[in-house]
Amino acid sequence: MTLRNVLVGALAVASLAACGTSAPTADNGKIQVVASTNVWGSVVKAVGGDEVEVKALLDDPSADPHSYESKPADAALVKDAKLVVFNGGGYDDFFAKLITSDATKKVEAFPLREHDHAEPSTSAAPDADGHDHSVNEHVWYDLHTVQAVAEAAANELGAIAPDKKSTFEKNTADFSAKLEELEKKVAGIGTGKKVASTEPIAHYLVEESGAEDATPEEFSKAIEEESDVPAAALAAMNQLVEGKQVNVLVNNTQTENQVTKGLVEKAKSAGVPVVAVTETLPEGVTGYLDWMSKQVDALSQALKA
């Protein structure tokens, strides 16, 4: 092997490490955090600021998070992380399975949600994958839960780096204040209005607005389970949209299929506003507050149309 080849090989290895393909290390002095999605990663980043380095396993805005399969590299990332943050509630079970040590500091969002929310009933029992559809696990659209996650992350980070605890607490206070501003902005904007959703990922945001979710239960259940929508449920959904019996159609753009695409077209033809929502941060958006603010604005404008 020539000296040139040795140098090229060394540079290639260094380049791979710089791109984040290796497990996180503390060489840069930052606390290594791994999150299941870039949504929760962005919340921890808001709390940790420059003191943390966050890696999210799911950050592709065009991918369907439900079909994600973990890789050996993901296990290495989780193993070496100082803190892991994930959704829970059956949403990202792949991530929970990667946590192999009881000593790993972790924040799980779903158990932190407020239990006084009215849950949408979509099925009475877990499906074949153990996913319980009787509750809504999409708690990153619940501003109360997001605040609880930020506070929990601040506590864990403070335990890891006690000398930075005051910084984490200040960042969390600033983040929480802006969440409260969003809460005030969305509260009651949908009172007296009806909304239909291709999938109930934004349920908590719609609930906060005061709007009624008129989506047929069997429709929601079929879309979430990726099964055929019963003819009666599809007919009922079409009637809601084509007959303008709802004020807004909320569409999850990351799990579109022929049925949901057809509904979006029907809504546009009928003059029903369509609000696009996602399960991860869109490309070019790095902060939770920026993303959710745009979501709130879109929902607000649609409800006022």
Steps between C-alpha positions, in 0.01 A plus 500: 500500500641839400527796734241678283248219556562508875437874508184470289370227729569705810324801353198286410469373857530854638234618257255229608550586864439867429171415328368340818507137392690395810352473849485827694801586712572767759813621317339838430394541861130500415237272651410236244123463452314263269131552418263275308380789280629845416191645667607381843861567409414864432329530841811372677718729290289797612563398862865402469613766256872491423563254782342208314557316176177340380462217251150408377443160342195621306551829318389433142191712431397275211515174695222320684617466864271199553701290256845585640726207581798559726856427387805374691641854488190623684566256784856630529377859517248422774750292698752784520252782557490680835127567455236351271162655422211326327124516459371175647136394494569245228612761249875429492533155655807440283680763711396363837645163396839663438531603866681205654623649827293603801770756572422697182340834583181534301197719446185337362238750384175303497478424874547873568183605321214644699236234556201734496504511121209339320659223300369416153369145503629319195500138613445300811814288499861495379564388143733220392803719570384578852399854408207618713279727288267582789736787590673761288876470526582807289575711807744739333188687389401538866673818618455401866688174444776674305554733795513200736760334276711817499489514881587131531790540257629798697496290819690215338754729334547681831576168668758421229661845515415667834716801417275574203170446684411870518555532124262212429239643735517844337475350151199296612330805650548692173374204297198452727406868480486477121295180522252683719476775237415233242240354735328837531515540124327170423258477793140533386571595137290206380203535731184412307697360207543142374818333379567173318844337495660245269683375811463631856860608559403862573214397731628688805551821305149477354366425847678806641337712229153396618403358160299178476671204335233360267717226346316164491657262753529211255680723251765605754546142615555367146747774403706454817505123457584537129203283410219546249253769598147357534273622221253657743777691683647627173157607376439687825838673476439596138163644593655710777751650259298528179197629687713757687375360829845565647690827505847351459667179381824424686731286288805303616734537202739230624254211478310587185332228293246496218209543743645803677620655175147464364357672807742790463394547138132486597558758772675736264222462242237568766685801636580340836838627629767230536760526775812289446659351812804277548646262754856632479644846442483605134821558309661831590324525839719426801299633793181366654360846574550621144335187361205493739442873460458448126265207564289711736489788249391266220224345713385842620480645150312194372246511784437868432452449125 
